[in-house]
């Protein structure tokens, strides 16, 4: 699917993630994780084998989806809806969204999120999207609100970014059924 989110944004192609994409996705998250307060993972925790396993697991799932955005011939962002494992909560998916370094604030996150929500609305097995976002991440929260997510509450002092230094984690949700 080709996609241009706003008039001056780059033309993006949104497609399903392939296992071969895993190293590029892991590398991008490691670079972002060098800045505390965006992702919860630390760089050494972001190994490409786990990305490959998740992509493979969601490739044929009826209740999960893994997408990448491409521009100028390379991957510039990725996002996934990861279903919760237990039977009673398998209609709930957890959102992860990443615009790669150099491509943030250019519509990549919005394009991926729009595509993921559209897919979720068309997937009978998915009823609700949940996410966690650090309280300091104003851009991400603004984007989620724009797409209809509402804040459910906050886990205080949940993410330890340095000894004695914590961030609150904000819980948000969107019903899609
Ligand atoms: C958060 C993230 C996914 C958003 O994707 P993006 O491609 O940068 O976002 P977009 O350009 O599509 O849209 C951002 C929106 O927020 C707005 N925005 C940007 N900074 C803002 C701020 N400080 N306060 C309020 N709104 C802000 C923009 O104006 C834009 O809205 P618009 O489309 O109405 O103009 C991306 O920045 C990212 O990957 N950041 C690092 C990793 C991360 O934080 N991931 C989320 C973890 S929960």
JSON list of N, CA, C and O in Angstrom, two decimals, residues 94-138:
[
{"chain": "A", "resi": 94, "resn": "UNK", "atom": "N", "xyz": [-1.28, -5.28, 21.84]},
{"chain": "A", "resi": 94, "resn": "UNK", "atom": "CA", "xyz": [-0.41, -4.24, 22.39]},
{"chain": "A", "resi": 94, "resn": "UNK", "atom": "C", "xyz": [0.34, -3.57, 21.24]},
{"chain": "A", "resi": 94, "resn": "UNK", "atom": "O", "xyz": [0.95, -4.24, 20.42]},
{"chain": "A", "resi": 95, "resn": "UNK", "atom": "N", "xyz": [0.28, -2.23, 21.21]},
{"chain": "A", "resi": 95, "resn": "UNK", "atom": "CA", "xyz": [0.91, -1.47, 20.12]},
{"chain": "A", "resi": 95, "resn": "UNK", "atom": "C", "xyz": [2.35, -1.10, 20.44]},
{"chain": "A", "resi": 95, "resn": "UNK", "atom": "O", "xyz": [2.64, -0.60, 21.53]},
{"chain": "A", "resi": 96, "resn": "UNK", "atom": "N", "xyz": [3.23, -1.32, 19.46]},
{"chain": "A", "resi": 96, "resn": "UNK", "atom": "CA", "xyz": [4.58, -0.75, 19.47]},
{"chain": "A", "resi": 96, "resn": "UNK", "atom": "C", "xyz": [4.73, 0.05, 18.18]},
{"chain": "A", "resi": 96, "resn": "UNK", "atom": "O", "xyz": [4.36, -0.45, 17.10]},
{"chain": "A", "resi": 97, "resn": "UNK", "atom": "N", "xyz": [5.26, 1.26, 18.26]},
{"chain": "A", "resi": 97, "resn": "UNK", "atom": "CA", "xyz": [5.35, 2.12, 17.07]},
{"chain": "A", "resi": 97, "resn": "UNK", "atom": "C", "xyz": [6.70, 2.85, 17.09]},
{"chain": "A", "resi": 97, "resn": "UNK", "atom": "O", "xyz": [7.07, 3.46, 18.10]},
{"chain": "A", "resi": 98, "resn": "UNK", "atom": "N", "xyz": [7.40, 2.80, 15.96]},
{"chain": "A", "resi": 98, "resn": "UNK", "atom": "CA", "xyz": [8.74, 3.39, 15.89]},
{"chain": "A", "resi": 98, "resn": "UNK", "atom": "C", "xyz": [8.95, 4.03, 14.51]},
{"chain": "A", "resi": 98, "resn": "UNK", "atom": "O", "xyz": [8.87, 3.34, 13.49]},
{"chain": "A", "resi": 99, "resn": "UNK", "atom": "N", "xyz": [9.25, 5.33, 14.51]},
{"chain": "A", "resi": 99, "resn": "UNK", "atom": "CA", "xyz": [9.77, 5.98, 13.31]},
{"chain": "A", "resi": 99, "resn": "UNK", "atom": "C", "xyz": [11.29, 6.01, 13.45]},
{"chain": "A", "resi": 99, "resn": "UNK", "atom": "O", "xyz": [11.80, 6.40, 14.51]},
{"chain": "A", "resi": 100, "resn": "UNK", "atom": "N", "xyz": [12.01, 5.60, 12.44]},
{"chain": "A", "resi": 100, "resn": "UNK", "atom": "CA", "xyz": [13.44, 5.40, 12.57]},
{"chain": "A", "resi": 100, "resn": "UNK", "atom": "C", "xyz": [14.18, 6.74, 12.65]},
{"chain": "A", "resi": 100, "resn": "UNK", "atom": "O", "xyz": [13.65, 7.78, 12.23]},
{"chain": "A", "resi": 101, "resn": "UNK", "atom": "N", "xyz": [15.38, 6.72, 13.20]},
{"chain": "A", "resi": 101, "resn": "UNK", "atom": "CA", "xyz": [16.15, 7.97, 13.34]},
{"chain": "A", "resi": 101, "resn": "UNK", "atom": "C", "xyz": [16.26, 8.70, 12.00]},
{"chain": "A", "resi": 101, "resn": "UNK", "atom": "O", "xyz": [16.53, 8.09, 10.97]},
{"chain": "A", "resi": 102, "resn": "UNK", "atom": "N", "xyz": [16.03, 10.01, 12.05]},
{"chain": "A", "resi": 102, "resn": "UNK", "atom": "CA", "xyz": [16.05, 10.83, 10.83]},
{"chain": "A", "resi": 102, "resn": "UNK", "atom": "C", "xyz": [14.69, 10.91, 10.16]},
{"chain": "A", "resi": 102, "resn": "UNK", "atom": "O", "xyz": [14.50, 11.71, 9.23]},
{"chain": "A", "resi": 103, "resn": "UNK", "atom": "N", "xyz": [13.74, 10.11, 10.61]},
{"chain": "A", "resi": 103, "resn": "UNK", "atom": "CA", "xyz": [12.42, 10.06, 9.98]},
{"chain": "A", "resi": 103, "resn": "UNK", "atom": "C", "xyz": [11.30, 10.37, 10.97]},
{"chain": "A", "resi": 103, "resn": "UNK", "atom": "O", "xyz": [10.13, 10.17, 10.66]},
{"chain": "A", "resi": 104, "resn": "UNK", "atom": "N", "xyz": [11.63, 10.88, 12.12]},
{"chain": "A", "resi": 104, "resn": "UNK", "atom": "CA", "xyz": [10.59, 11.22, 13.10]},
{"chain": "A", "resi": 104, "resn": "UNK", "atom": "C", "xyz": [10.02, 12.60, 12.79]},
{"chain": "A", "resi": 104, "resn": "UNK", "atom": "O", "xyz": [10.71, 13.47, 12.27]},
{"chain": "A", "resi": 105, "resn": "UNK", "atom": "N", "xyz": [8.75, 12.78, 13.10]},
{"chain": "A", "resi": 105, "resn": "UNK", "atom": "CA", "xyz": [8.08, 14.05, 12.84]},
{"chain": "A", "resi": 105, "resn": "UNK", "atom": "C", "xyz": [7.80, 14.30, 11.37]},
{"chain": "A", "resi": 105, "resn": "UNK", "atom": "O", "xyz": [7.55, 15.42, 10.97]},
{"chain": "A", "resi": 106, "resn": "UNK", "atom": "N", "xyz": [7.80, 13.22, 10.56]},
{"chain": "A", "resi": 106, "resn": "UNK", "atom": "CA", "xyz": [7.59, 13.37, 9.11]},
{"chain": "A", "resi": 106, "resn": "UNK", "atom": "C", "xyz": [6.43, 12.52, 8.62]},
{"chain": "A", "resi": 106, "resn": "UNK", "atom": "O", "xyz": [6.31, 12.23, 7.44]},
{"chain": "A", "resi": 107, "resn": "UNK", "atom": "N", "xyz": [5.57, 12.13, 9.54]},
{"chain": "A", "resi": 107, "resn": "UNK", "atom": "CA", "xyz": [4.36, 11.42, 9.14]},
{"chain": "A", "resi": 107, "resn": "UNK", "atom": "C", "xyz": [4.47, 9.91, 9.10]},
{"chain": "A", "resi": 107, "resn": "UNK", "atom": "O", "xyz": [3.49, 9.22, 8.83]},
{"chain": "A", "resi": 108, "resn": "UNK", "atom": "N", "xyz": [5.67, 9.37, 9.39]},
{"chain": "A", "resi": 108, "resn": "UNK", "atom": "CA", "xyz": [5.85, 7.91, 9.32]},
{"chain": "A", "resi": 108, "resn": "UNK", "atom": "C", "xyz": [5.01, 7.21, 10.39]},
{"chain": "A", "resi": 108, "resn": "UNK", "atom": "O", "xyz": [4.29, 6.24, 10.12]},
{"chain": "A", "resi": 109, "resn": "UNK", "atom": "N", "xyz": [5.11, 7.71, 11.64]},
{"chain": "A", "resi": 109, "resn": "UNK", "atom": "CA", "xyz": [4.35, 7.11, 12.73]},
{"chain": "A", "resi": 109, "resn": "UNK", "atom": "C", "xyz": [2.85, 7.17, 12.46]},
{"chain": "A", "resi": 109, "resn": "UNK", "atom": "O", "xyz": [2.13, 6.19, 12.68]},
{"chain": "A", "resi": 110, "resn": "UNK", "atom": "N", "xyz": [2.38, 8.30, 11.97]},
{"chain": "A", "resi": 110, "resn": "UNK", "atom": "CA", "xyz": [0.96, 8.44, 11.67]},
{"chain": "A", "resi": 110, "resn": "UNK", "atom": "C", "xyz": [0.49, 7.48, 10.59]},
{"chain": "A", "resi": 110, "resn": "UNK", "atom": "O", "xyz": [-0.58, 6.88, 10.69]},
{"chain": "A", "resi": 111, "resn": "UNK", "atom": "N", "xyz": [1.32, 7.32, 9.55]},
{"chain": "A", "resi": 111, "resn": "UNK", "atom": "CA", "xyz": [0.95, 6.42, 8.46]},
{"chain": "A", "resi": 111, "resn": "UNK", "atom": "C", "xyz": [0.88, 4.97, 8.95]},
{"chain": "A", "resi": 111, "resn": "UNK", "atom": "O", "xyz": [-0.05, 4.23, 8.63]},
{"chain": "A", "resi": 112, "resn": "UNK", "atom": "N", "xyz": [1.88, 4.58, 9.73]},
{"chain": "A", "resi": 112, "resn": "UNK", "atom": "CA", "xyz": [1.87, 3.21, 10.26]},
{"chain": "A", "resi": 112, "resn": "UNK", "atom": "C", "xyz": [0.69, 2.99, 11.20]},
{"chain": "A", "resi": 112, "resn": "UNK", "atom": "O", "xyz": [-0.01, 1.97, 11.13]},
{"chain": "A", "resi": 113, "resn": "UNK", "atom": "N", "xyz": [0.46, 3.97, 12.09]},
{"chain": "A", "resi": 113, "resn": "UNK", "atom": "CA", "xyz": [-0.63, 3.81, 13.06]},
{"chain": "A", "resi": 113, "resn": "UNK", "atom": "C", "xyz": [-1.97, 3.75, 12.35]},
{"chain": "A", "resi": 113, "resn": "UNK", "atom": "O", "xyz": [-2.84, 2.92, 12.69]},
{"chain": "A", "resi": 114, "resn": "UNK", "atom": "N", "xyz": [-2.16, 4.61, 11.34]},
{"chain": "A", "resi": 114, "resn": "UNK", "atom": "CA", "xyz": [-3.41, 4.57, 10.58]},
{"chain": "A", "resi": 114, "resn": "UNK", "atom": "C", "xyz": [-3.62, 3.22, 9.93]},
{"chain": "A", "resi": 114, "resn": "UNK", "atom": "O", "xyz": [-4.74, 2.67, 9.93]},
{"chain": "A", "resi": 115, "resn": "UNK", "atom": "N", "xyz": [-2.56, 2.66, 9.37]},
{"chain": "A", "resi": 115, "resn": "UNK", "atom": "CA", "xyz": [-2.67, 1.35, 8.71]},
{"chain": "A", "resi": 115, "resn": "UNK", "atom": "C", "xyz": [-2.97, 0.25, 9.72]},
{"chain": "A", "resi": 115, "resn": "UNK", "atom": "O", "xyz": [-3.78, -0.66, 9.45]},
{"chain": "A", "resi": 116, "resn": "UNK", "atom": "N", "xyz": [-2.30, 0.32, 10.87]},
{"chain": "A", "resi": 116, "resn": "UNK", "atom": "CA", "xyz": [-2.53, -0.72, 11.88]},
{"chain": "A", "resi": 116, "resn": "UNK", "atom": "C", "xyz": [-3.96, -0.66, 12.42]},
{"chain": "A", "resi": 116, "resn": "UNK", "atom": "O", "xyz": [-4.61, -1.70, 12.61]},
{"chain": "A", "resi": 117, "resn": "UNK", "atom": "N", "xyz": [-4.46, 0.55, 12.66]},
{"chain": "A", "resi": 117, "resn": "UNK", "atom": "CA", "xyz": [-5.83, 0.68, 13.17]},
{"chain": "A", "resi": 117, "resn": "UNK", "atom": "C", "xyz": [-6.83, 0.18, 12.12]},
{"chain": "A", "resi": 117, "resn": "UNK", "atom": "O", "xyz": [-7.80, -0.52, 12.44]},
{"chain": "A", "resi": 118, "resn": "UNK", "atom": "N", "xyz": [-6.59, 0.55, 10.86]},
{"chain": "A", "resi": 118, "resn": "UNK", "atom": "CA", "xyz": [-7.50, 0.10, 9.79]},
{"chain": "A", "resi": 118, "resn": "UNK", "atom": "C", "xyz": [-7.51, -1.43, 9.73]},
{"chain": "A", "resi": 118, "resn": "UNK", "atom": "O", "xyz": [-8.57, -2.05, 9.58]},
{"chain": "A", "resi": 119, "resn": "UNK", "atom": "N", "xyz": [-6.32, -2.04, 9.84]},
{"chain": "A", "resi": 119, "resn": "UNK", "atom": "CA", "xyz": [-6.27, -3.51, 9.83]},
{"chain": "A", "resi": 119, "resn": "UNK", "atom": "C", "xyz": [-7.04, -4.07, 11.03]},
{"chain": "A", "resi": 119, "resn": "UNK", "atom": "O", "xyz": [-7.83, -5.02, 10.89]},
{"chain": "A", "resi": 120, "resn": "UNK", "atom": "N", "xyz": [-6.80, -3.48, 12.22]},
{"chain": "A", "resi": 120, "resn": "UNK", "atom": "CA", "xyz": [-7.45, -4.00, 13.43]},
{"chain": "A", "resi": 120, "resn": "UNK", "atom": "C", "xyz": [-8.98, -3.91, 13.31]},
{"chain": "A", "resi": 120, "resn": "UNK", "atom": "O", "xyz": [-9.70, -4.82, 13.73]},
{"chain": "A", "resi": 121, "resn": "UNK", "atom": "N", "xyz": [-9.46, -2.81, 12.71]},
{"chain": "A", "resi": 121, "resn": "UNK", "atom": "CA", "xyz": [-10.91, -2.66, 12.55]},
{"chain": "A", "resi": 121, "resn": "UNK", "atom": "C", "xyz": [-11.48, -3.71, 11.62]},
{"chain": "A", "resi": 121, "resn": "UNK", "atom": "O", "xyz": [-12.66, -4.07, 11.72]},
{"chain": "A", "resi": 122, "resn": "UNK", "atom": "N", "xyz": [-10.65, -4.20, 10.70]},
{"chain": "A", "resi": 122, "resn": "UNK", "atom": "CA", "xyz": [-11.13, -5.21, 9.75]},
{"chain": "A", "resi": 122, "resn": "UNK", "atom": "C", "xyz": [-10.90, -6.64, 10.24]},
{"chain": "A", "resi": 122, "resn": "UNK", "atom": "O", "xyz": [-11.28, -7.59, 9.56]},
{"chain": "A", "resi": 123, "resn": "UNK", "atom": "N", "xyz": [-10.25, -6.78, 11.38]},
{"chain": "A", "resi": 123, "resn": "UNK", "atom": "CA", "xyz": [-9.91, -8.12, 11.89]},
{"chain": "A", "resi": 123, "resn": "UNK", "atom": "C", "xyz": [-10.91, -8.51, 12.97]},
{"chain": "A", "resi": 123, "resn": "UNK", "atom": "O", "xyz": [-10.90, -7.94, 14.07]},
{"chain": "A", "resi": 124, "resn": "UNK", "atom": "N", "xyz": [-11.78, -9.49, 12.70]},
{"chain": "A", "resi": 124, "resn": "UNK", "atom": "CA", "xyz": [-12.80, -9.85, 13.69]},
{"chain": "A", "resi": 124, "resn": "UNK", "atom": "C", "xyz": [-12.22, -10.27, 15.03]},
{"chain": "A", "resi": 124, "resn": "UNK", "atom": "O", "xyz": [-12.87, -10.11, 16.07]},
{"chain": "A", "resi": 125, "resn": "UNK", "atom": "N", "xyz": [-11.00, -10.80, 15.03]},
{"chain": "A", "resi": 125, "resn": "UNK", "atom": "CA", "xyz": [-10.41, -11.32, 16.28]},
{"chain": "A", "resi": 125, "resn": "UNK", "atom": "C", "xyz": [-9.87, -10.20, 17.18]},
{"chain": "A", "resi": 125, "resn": "UNK", "atom": "O", "xyz": [-9.52, -10.47, 18.33]},
{"chain": "A", "resi": 126, "resn": "UNK", "atom": "N", "xyz": [-9.79, -8.97, 16.66]},
{"chain": "A", "resi": 126, "resn": "UNK", "atom": "CA", "xyz": [-9.19, -7.88, 17.44]},
{"chain": "A", "resi": 126, "resn": "UNK", "atom": "C", "xyz": [-10.29, -6.90, 17.85]},
{"chain": "A", "resi": 126, "resn": "UNK", "atom": "O", "xyz": [-11.07, -6.43, 17.02]},
{"chain": "A", "resi": 127, "resn": "UNK", "atom": "N", "xyz": [-10.34, -6.59, 19.14]},
{"chain": "A", "resi": 127, "resn": "UNK", "atom": "CA", "xyz": [-11.37, -5.68, 19.64]},
{"chain": "A", "resi": 127, "resn": "UNK", "atom": "C", "xyz": [-10.80, -4.44, 20.31]},
{"chain": "A", "resi": 127, "resn": "UNK", "atom": "O", "xyz": [-11.48, -3.43, 20.44]},
{"chain": "A", "resi": 128, "resn": "UNK", "atom": "N", "xyz": [-9.55, -4.50, 20.74]},
{"chain": "A", "resi": 128, "resn": "UNK", "atom": "CA", "xyz": [-9.02, -3.40, 21.54]},
{"chain": "A", "resi": 128, "resn": "UNK", "atom": "C", "xyz": [-7.52, -3.31, 21.37]},
{"chain": "A", "resi": 128, "resn": "UNK", "atom": "O", "xyz": [-6.82, -4.33, 21.36]},
{"chain": "A", "resi": 129, "resn": "UNK", "atom": "N", "xyz": [-7.03, -2.05, 21.25]},
{"chain": "A", "resi": 129, "resn": "UNK", "atom": "CA", "xyz": [-5.58, -1.81, 21.18]},
{"chain": "A", "resi": 129, "resn": "UNK", "atom": "C", "xyz": [-5.17, -1.10, 22.47]},
{"chain": "A", "resi": 129, "resn": "UNK", "atom": "O", "xyz": [-5.81, -0.13, 22.88]},
{"chain": "A", "resi": 130, "resn": "UNK", "atom": "N", "xyz": [-4.11, -1.61, 23.08]},
{"chain": "A", "resi": 130, "resn": "UNK", "atom": "CA", "xyz": [-3.57, -0.98, 24.29]},
{"chain": "A", "resi": 130, "resn": "UNK", "atom": "C", "xyz": [-2.12, -0.57, 24.03]},
{"chain": "A", "resi": 130, "resn": "UNK", "atom": "O", "xyz": [-1.45, -1.13, 23.17]},
{"chain": "A", "resi": 131, "resn": "UNK", "atom": "N", "xyz": [-1.65, 0.39, 24.82]},
{"chain": "A", "resi": 131, "resn": "UNK", "atom": "CA", "xyz": [-0.24, 0.76, 24.71]},
{"chain": "A", "resi": 131, "resn": "UNK", "atom": "C", "xyz": [0.22, 1.37, 26.02]},
{"chain": "A", "resi": 131, "resn": "UNK", "atom": "O", "xyz": [-0.58, 1.80, 26.86]},
{"chain": "A", "resi": 132, "resn": "UNK", "atom": "N", "xyz": [1.54, 1.42, 26.15]},
{"chain": "A", "resi": 132, "resn": "UNK", "atom": "CA", "xyz": [2.20, 2.15, 27.23]},
{"chain": "A", "resi": 132, "resn": "UNK", "atom": "C", "xyz": [3.07, 3.21, 26.59]},
{"chain": "A", "resi": 132, "resn": "UNK", "atom": "O", "xyz": [3.75, 2.92, 25.60]},
{"chain": "A", "resi": 133, "resn": "UNK", "atom": "N", "xyz": [3.10, 4.41, 27.16]},
{"chain": "A", "resi": 133, "resn": "UNK", "atom": "CA", "xyz": [3.99, 5.46, 26.64]},
{"chain": "A", "resi": 133, "resn": "UNK", "atom": "C", "xyz": [4.53, 6.25, 27.83]},
{"chain": "A", "resi": 133, "resn": "UNK", "atom": "O", "xyz": [3.79, 6.51, 28.78]},
{"chain": "A", "resi": 134, "resn": "UNK", "atom": "N", "xyz": [5.82, 6.57, 27.75]},
{"chain": "A", "resi": 134, "resn": "UNK", "atom": "CA", "xyz": [6.42, 7.31, 28.86]},
{"chain": "A", "resi": 134, "resn": "UNK", "atom": "C", "xyz": [5.76, 8.69, 28.98]},
{"chain": "A", "resi": 134, "resn": "UNK", "atom": "O", "xyz": [5.49, 9.35, 27.96]},
{"chain": "A", "resi": 135, "resn": "UNK", "atom": "N", "xyz": [5.60, 9.15, 30.21]},
{"chain": "A", "resi": 135, "resn": "UNK", "atom": "CA", "xyz": [4.92, 10.43, 30.47]},
{"chain": "A", "resi": 135, "resn": "UNK", "atom": "C", "xyz": [5.65, 11.60, 29.82]},
{"chain": "A", "resi": 135, "resn": "UNK", "atom": "O", "xyz": [5.04, 12.62, 29.50]},
{"chain": "A", "resi": 136, "resn": "UNK", "atom": "N", "xyz": [6.96, 11.48, 29.57]},
{"chain": "A", "resi": 136, "resn": "UNK", "atom": "CA", "xyz": [7.74, 12.56, 28.98]},
{"chain": "A", "resi": 136, "resn": "UNK", "atom": "C", "xyz": [7.64, 12.60, 27.45]},
{"chain": "A", "resi": 136, "resn": "UNK", "atom": "O", "xyz": [8.13, 13.55, 26.83]},
{"chain": "A", "resi": 137, "resn": "UNK", "atom": "N", "xyz": [7.00, 11.61, 26.84]},
{"chain": "A", "resi": 137, "resn": "UNK", "atom": "CA", "xyz": [7.01, 11.49, 25.37]},
{"chain": "A", "resi": 137, "resn": "UNK", "atom": "C", "xyz": [5.79, 12.20, 24.79]},
{"chain": "A", "resi": 137, "resn": "UNK", "atom": "O", "xyz": [4.79, 11.59, 24.41]},
{"chain": "A", "resi": 138, "resn": "UNK", "atom": "N", "xyz": [5.89, 13.54, 24.72]},
{"chain": "A", "resi": 138, "resn": "UNK", "atom": "CA", "xyz": [4.74, 14.35, 24.30]},
{"chain": "A", "resi": 138, "resn": "UNK", "atom": "C", "xyz": [4.34, 14.06, 22.86]},
{"chain": "A", "resi": 138, "resn": "UNK", "atom": "O", "xyz": [3.15, 14.04, 22.53]}
]
